[in-house]
Amino acid sequence: MGPPINREEALGRLRDVISSRKIIVGAGAGIGLSATHLEKGGVDLIGVYNSGRFRMAGRGSLAGLMPYGDANGIVLEMAREIIPIIENVGIFAGVCATDPFRTMPQFLQQLQDLGFCGVQNFPTVGLIDGTFRENLEETGMSYSLEVDMIRQAHEMGMLTCPYVFTIEDAEMMARAGADVIVVHMGLTTSGSIGAETSITLDDCVKRIQECRDAAVKVNRDVIVLCHGGPIATADDAQHVLEKTTGVHGFFGASSMERLPTETAIEEVAKGFKEVAAK
């Protein structure tokens, strides 16, 4: 069948999942090994963005928002490793839309030519708050540039899967043509390099429902996924999906590749250390 190459193909497959009364599962992949086994595990979408590389190097996902590399350039490097190894799943790119050194339409075309069927706004200033966020907005590095990028990608026939953080974000992204709204609850809290500050699962339910309802008022066909914060396991996702209405699935990054890797490697190492010496 091959991976979907455009919005029409990718969206058709996602709607087939919904029609079959299953949930959509998207996952971030930082390395080719993760991508391969995410596909074997049956995920419906794979996201490639700079935090994946930092995450699998043992650093926190927020390293992707720090000046440790060219976010868009890193995605191009990761594409060489991940795109050729995927056989059937749609792959979307994390795009740093506030990057002042990229001409966005040309960059989006480059991503499309490489085989990405869609895009997401990451790194995103949506994860930043306080005075620093206000200063970014005031000096031309605003969330509205991320909305503009999603609009351009939509017009180019790419699947758009933006992160939103507030009701206002959800409305803006839906108006810009977002196909999949991913309601972001903040940095994943579990594991060795997860955040410790987070809201509760039930707080997530309320916020996700509010964002979902706002997006659907603009576009009744928008697909909505939950992500991040305390939603770190399948049981957490089950809890949120059972208590919300009209949420179609889950997008995981740390929860899909970092946490399983941490646990598996540590347990295998312990097992070998327990082998008795003669």
Short mmCIF file of C-alpha atoms in Angstrom, two decimals:
data_model
loop_
_atom_site.label_atom_id
_atom_site.label_comp_id
_atom_site.label_asym_id
_atom_site.label_seq_id
_atom_site.Cartn_x
_atom_site.Cartn_y
_atom_site.Cartn_z
CA MET A 1 0.00 0.00 0.00
CA GLY A 2 2.82 2.42 0.84
CA PRO A 3 2.71 5.51 3.06
CA PRO A 4 0.11 8.17 2.21
CA ILE A 5 1.76 11.05 0.38
CA ASN A 6 -0.84 13.79 0.67
CA ARG A 7 -3.70 15.11 2.76
CA GLU A 8 -6.41 13.21 0.89
CA GLU A 9 -4.77 9.80 1.34
CA ALA A 10 -3.71 10.40 4.95
CA LEU A 11 -7.06 11.82 6.03
CA GLY A 12 -8.90 8.98 4.30
CA ARG A 13 -6.97 6.43 6.33
CA LEU A 14 -7.63 8.27 9.59
CA ARG A 15 -11.34 8.43 8.84
CA ASP A 16 -11.31 4.69 8.11
CA VAL A 17 -9.91 4.11 11.60
CA ILE A 18 -12.70 6.20 13.12
CA SER A 19 -15.33 4.40 11.02
CA SER A 20 -14.05 1.05 12.29
CA ARG A 21 -14.70 2.30 15.85
CA LYS A 22 -11.03 2.24 16.81
CA ILE A 23 -8.97 5.08 18.20
CA ILE A 24 -6.34 6.92 16.21
CA VAL A 25 -2.85 6.56 17.66
CA GLY A 26 -0.06 8.87 16.56
CA ALA A 27 3.51 8.64 17.80
CA GLY A 28 6.72 10.63 17.69
CA ALA A 29 9.84 8.83 16.47
CA GLY A 30 13.33 10.13 17.20
CA ILE A 31 15.25 7.28 15.58
CA GLY A 32 14.68 4.72 12.85
CA LEU A 33 14.41 1.83 15.32
CA SER A 34 11.54 3.53 17.13
CA ALA A 35 9.78 4.29 13.85
CA THR A 36 10.05 0.71 12.64
CA HIS A 37 8.52 -0.76 15.78
CA LEU A 38 5.88 1.93 16.10
CA GLU A 39 4.72 0.92 12.64
CA LYS A 40 4.77 -2.77 13.61
CA GLY A 41 2.75 -1.85 16.69
CA GLY A 42 0.02 -0.44 14.47
CA VAL A 43 0.22 3.32 14.95
CA ASP A 44 -1.66 5.43 12.43
CA LEU A 45 0.71 8.41 12.17
CA ILE A 46 4.39 9.00 12.90
CA GLY A 47 5.73 12.43 13.76
CA VAL A 48 9.35 13.44 13.17
CA TYR A 49 10.60 16.51 15.03
CA ASN A 50 13.72 17.71 16.78
CA SER A 51 12.67 16.80 20.33
CA GLY A 52 12.67 13.15 19.27
CA ARG A 53 16.41 13.30 18.68
CA PHE A 54 17.06 14.98 22.05
CA ARG A 55 14.68 12.63 23.82
CA MET A 56 16.43 9.53 22.52
CA ALA A 57 19.76 11.09 23.48
CA GLY A 58 18.55 11.07 27.09
CA ARG A 59 17.58 14.72 27.29
CA GLY A 60 14.19 16.19 28.17
CA SER A 61 11.80 16.96 25.34
CA LEU A 62 11.99 20.68 26.10
CA ALA A 63 15.54 20.59 24.73
CA GLY A 64 13.73 20.98 21.42
CA LEU A 65 12.75 24.51 22.43
CA MET A 66 16.27 25.50 23.46
CA PRO A 67 19.07 26.81 21.18
CA TYR A 68 20.81 23.44 20.92
CA GLY A 69 20.46 23.10 17.16
CA ASP A 70 18.57 24.15 14.05
CA ALA A 71 15.14 22.58 14.66
CA ASN A 72 14.12 22.53 11.00
CA GLY A 73 17.54 21.36 9.89
CA ILE A 74 17.43 18.49 12.41
CA VAL A 75 14.10 17.35 10.94
CA LEU A 76 15.69 17.17 7.49
CA GLU A 77 18.49 15.01 8.94
CA MET A 78 16.02 12.75 10.72
CA ALA A 79 13.99 12.35 7.53
CA ARG A 80 16.91 10.52 5.89
CA GLU A 81 16.89 7.97 8.69
CA ILE A 82 13.17 7.49 9.22
CA ILE A 83 11.29 8.00 5.94
CA PRO A 84 13.00 5.19 3.97
CA ILE A 85 12.31 2.63 6.70
CA ILE A 86 8.54 3.19 6.93
CA GLU A 87 6.38 1.06 4.66
CA ASN A 88 2.76 2.09 5.17
CA VAL A 89 2.26 4.78 7.82
CA GLY A 90 1.84 8.50 7.16
CA ILE A 91 4.77 10.60 8.40
CA PHE A 92 4.47 14.25 9.38
CA ALA A 93 7.22 16.76 10.12
CA GLY A 94 7.52 19.06 13.10
CA VAL A 95 8.03 22.55 11.69
CA CYS A 96 9.46 25.47 13.63
CA ALA A 97 7.24 28.09 12.04
CA THR A 98 8.88 31.01 13.85
CA ASP A 99 12.25 30.24 12.23
CA PRO A 100 13.27 33.55 10.61
CA PHE A 101 15.81 31.85 8.36
CA ARG A 102 13.41 29.66 6.38
CA THR A 103 11.10 30.78 3.61
CA MET A 104 8.12 28.76 4.71
CA PRO A 105 6.40 27.84 1.42
CA GLN A 106 9.69 26.58 -0.01
CA PHE A 107 10.50 24.67 3.17
CA LEU A 108 7.07 23.03 3.21
CA GLN A 109 7.56 22.03 -0.43
CA GLN A 110 10.93 20.52 0.49
CA LEU A 111 9.29 18.45 3.22
CA GLN A 112 6.58 17.30 0.85
CA ASP A 113 9.17 16.30 -1.75
CA LEU A 114 11.01 14.24 0.87
CA GLY A 115 7.90 12.16 1.52
CA PHE A 116 6.23 13.85 4.50
CA CYS A 117 2.45 13.79 4.09
CA GLY A 118 1.86 16.47 6.69
CA VAL A 119 3.15 18.87 9.31
CA GLN A 120 2.83 19.86 12.95
CA ASN A 121 3.84 23.10 14.69
CA PHE A 122 6.86 22.05 16.73
CA PRO A 123 8.91 23.55 18.32
CA THR A 124 6.00 25.70 19.43
CA VAL A 125 5.86 28.87 21.48
CA GLY A 126 2.60 27.47 22.81
CA LEU A 127 4.65 25.66 25.46
CA ILE A 128 6.07 28.97 26.70
CA ASP A 129 4.21 31.23 29.11
CA GLY A 130 4.79 34.32 31.25
CA THR A 131 6.78 37.40 30.32
CA PHE A 132 9.04 35.50 27.93
CA ARG A 133 6.02 34.39 25.90
CA GLU A 134 4.69 37.96 25.87
CA ASN A 135 8.06 39.20 24.62
CA LEU A 136 8.16 36.57 21.87
CA GLU A 137 4.69 37.61 20.73
CA GLU A 138 5.70 41.28 20.78
CA THR A 139 8.88 40.76 18.78
CA GLY A 140 7.52 38.74 15.85
CA MET A 141 7.99 35.17 17.09
CA SER A 142 4.35 34.46 17.75
CA TYR A 143 1.92 31.55 17.75
CA SER A 144 0.14 33.28 14.87
CA LEU A 145 3.12 32.38 12.65
CA GLU A 146 2.43 28.74 13.51
CA VAL A 147 -1.19 29.25 12.49
CA ASP A 148 0.01 30.79 9.22
CA MET A 149 2.27 27.80 8.56
CA ILE A 150 -0.64 25.40 9.10
CA ARG A 151 -2.77 27.44 6.70
CA GLN A 152 -0.05 27.36 4.03
CA ALA A 153 0.46 23.61 4.44
CA HIS A 154 -3.29 23.03 4.18
CA GLU A 155 -3.42 25.04 0.95
CA MET A 156 -0.55 22.92 -0.40
CA GLY A 157 -2.53 19.71 0.17
CA MET A 158 -0.63 18.52 3.25
CA LEU A 159 -2.19 16.91 6.32
CA THR A 160 -2.11 19.39 9.20
CA CYS A 161 -1.88 18.17 12.82
CA PRO A 162 -1.22 21.24 14.98
CA TYR A 163 -0.69 21.38 18.71
CA VAL A 164 -3.16 23.62 20.53
CA PHE A 165 -3.07 24.72 24.16
CA THR A 166 -6.13 26.91 24.64
CA ILE A 167 -9.65 27.38 23.30
CA GLU A 168 -8.40 30.33 21.26
CA ASP A 169 -5.61 28.22 19.73
CA ALA A 170 -8.11 25.52 18.79
CA GLU A 171 -10.38 28.03 17.08
CA MET A 172 -7.52 29.67 15.15
CA MET A 173 -6.07 26.37 13.98
CA ALA A 174 -9.48 25.05 12.93
CA ARG A 175 -10.05 28.20 10.88
CA ALA A 176 -6.61 27.76 9.29
CA GLY A 177 -7.68 24.36 7.98
CA ALA A 178 -6.31 21.99 10.62
CA ASP A 179 -7.27 18.38 9.91
CA VAL A 180 -6.18 16.99 13.27
CA ILE A 181 -6.14 19.08 16.44
CA VAL A 182 -3.73 17.72 19.06
CA VAL A 183 -4.62 19.17 22.47
CA HIS A 184 -1.31 19.49 24.35
CA MET A 185 -1.35 19.09 28.13
CA GLY A 186 2.30 19.97 28.65
CA LEU A 187 5.49 17.97 29.08
CA THR A 188 4.96 14.25 29.81
CA THR A 189 5.50 13.67 33.51
CA SER A 190 6.67 10.05 33.82
CA GLY A 191 10.09 8.43 33.55
CA SER A 192 13.65 9.45 34.34
CA ILE A 193 13.58 12.79 32.51
CA GLY A 194 9.87 13.61 32.67
CA ALA A 195 8.47 16.77 34.21
CA GLU A 196 7.24 16.82 37.80
CA THR A 197 4.91 19.77 37.48
CA SER A 198 1.62 18.85 35.87
CA ILE A 199 -2.14 19.07 36.00
CA THR A 200 -4.30 16.07 36.93
CA LEU A 201 -5.93 13.69 34.47
CA ASP A 202 -9.35 15.10 35.32
CA ASP A 203 -8.07 18.64 34.70
CA CYS A 204 -6.96 17.36 31.30
CA VAL A 205 -10.43 16.01 30.58
CA LYS A 206 -11.97 19.46 31.07
CA ARG A 207 -9.37 21.33 29.01
CA ILE A 208 -9.35 18.78 26.18
CA GLN A 209 -13.15 18.84 25.98
CA GLU A 210 -13.21 22.64 25.86
CA CYS A 211 -10.63 22.76 23.05
CA ARG A 212 -12.41 19.99 21.15
CA ASP A 213 -15.77 21.76 21.38
CA ALA A 214 -14.25 25.07 20.23
CA ALA A 215 -12.58 23.45 17.20
CA VAL A 216 -15.71 21.54 16.19
CA LYS A 217 -17.76 24.75 16.20
CA VAL A 218 -15.45 26.00 13.45
CA ASN A 219 -15.08 22.70 11.57
CA ARG A 220 -17.40 19.84 12.47
CA ASP A 221 -15.14 17.32 10.70
CA VAL A 222 -11.92 18.08 12.60
CA ILE A 223 -10.22 15.10 14.25
CA VAL A 224 -9.14 15.63 17.86
CA LEU A 225 -6.35 13.83 19.75
CA CYS A 226 -5.04 14.26 23.30
CA HIS A 227 -1.37 14.50 24.25
CA GLY A 228 1.12 15.04 27.04
CA GLY A 229 1.14 15.98 30.71
CA PRO A 230 -0.07 13.12 32.91
CA ILE A 231 -1.39 11.15 29.90
CA ALA A 232 1.59 8.80 29.84
CA THR A 233 0.15 5.27 29.60
CA ALA A 234 -2.59 3.44 27.73
CA ASP A 235 -4.66 3.46 30.93
CA ASP A 236 -4.26 7.25 31.19
CA ALA A 237 -5.44 7.65 27.60
CA GLN A 238 -8.35 5.30 28.28
CA HIS A 239 -9.39 7.44 31.25
CA VAL A 240 -9.35 10.63 29.21
CA LEU A 241 -11.14 9.13 26.20
CA GLU A 242 -13.85 7.59 28.39
CA LYS A 243 -14.56 10.93 30.07
CA THR A 244 -14.55 13.11 26.94
CA THR A 245 -16.89 13.25 23.97
CA GLY A 246 -15.72 13.46 20.38
CA VAL A 247 -12.01 12.89 21.05
CA HIS A 248 -10.70 10.40 18.51
CA GLY A 249 -7.43 9.20 19.99
CA PHE A 250 -4.01 9.87 21.43
CA PHE A 251 -0.70 11.22 20.20
CA GLY A 252 2.33 10.13 22.18
CA ALA A 253 6.01 10.94 21.99
CA SER A 254 7.83 10.35 25.28
CA SER A 255 5.11 7.90 26.23
CA MET A 256 5.55 5.92 23.01
CA GLU A 257 9.33 5.73 22.64
CA ARG A 258 11.20 7.14 25.66
CA LEU A 259 9.30 5.47 28.52
CA PRO A 260 9.19 1.98 26.92
CA THR A 261 12.90 2.23 26.03
CA GLU A 262 13.89 3.28 29.55
CA THR A 263 12.00 0.39 31.11
CA ALA A 264 13.07 -2.30 28.65
CA ILE A 265 16.79 -1.51 28.62
CA GLU A 266 16.99 -1.16 32.39
CA GLU A 267 15.20 -4.47 32.99
CA VAL A 268 17.35 -6.35 30.47
CA ALA A 269 20.54 -4.94 32.02
CA LYS A 270 19.37 -5.98 35.49
CA GLY A 271 18.55 -9.45 34.17
CA PHE A 272 22.06 -9.97 32.85
CA LYS A 273 23.58 -8.71 36.09
CA GLU A 274 21.60 -11.34 37.94
CA VAL A 275 23.14 -14.17 35.92
CA ALA A 276 25.14 -16.18 38.45
CA ALA A 277 28.90 -16.39 37.98
CA LYS A 278 30.59 -19.79 38.29
#
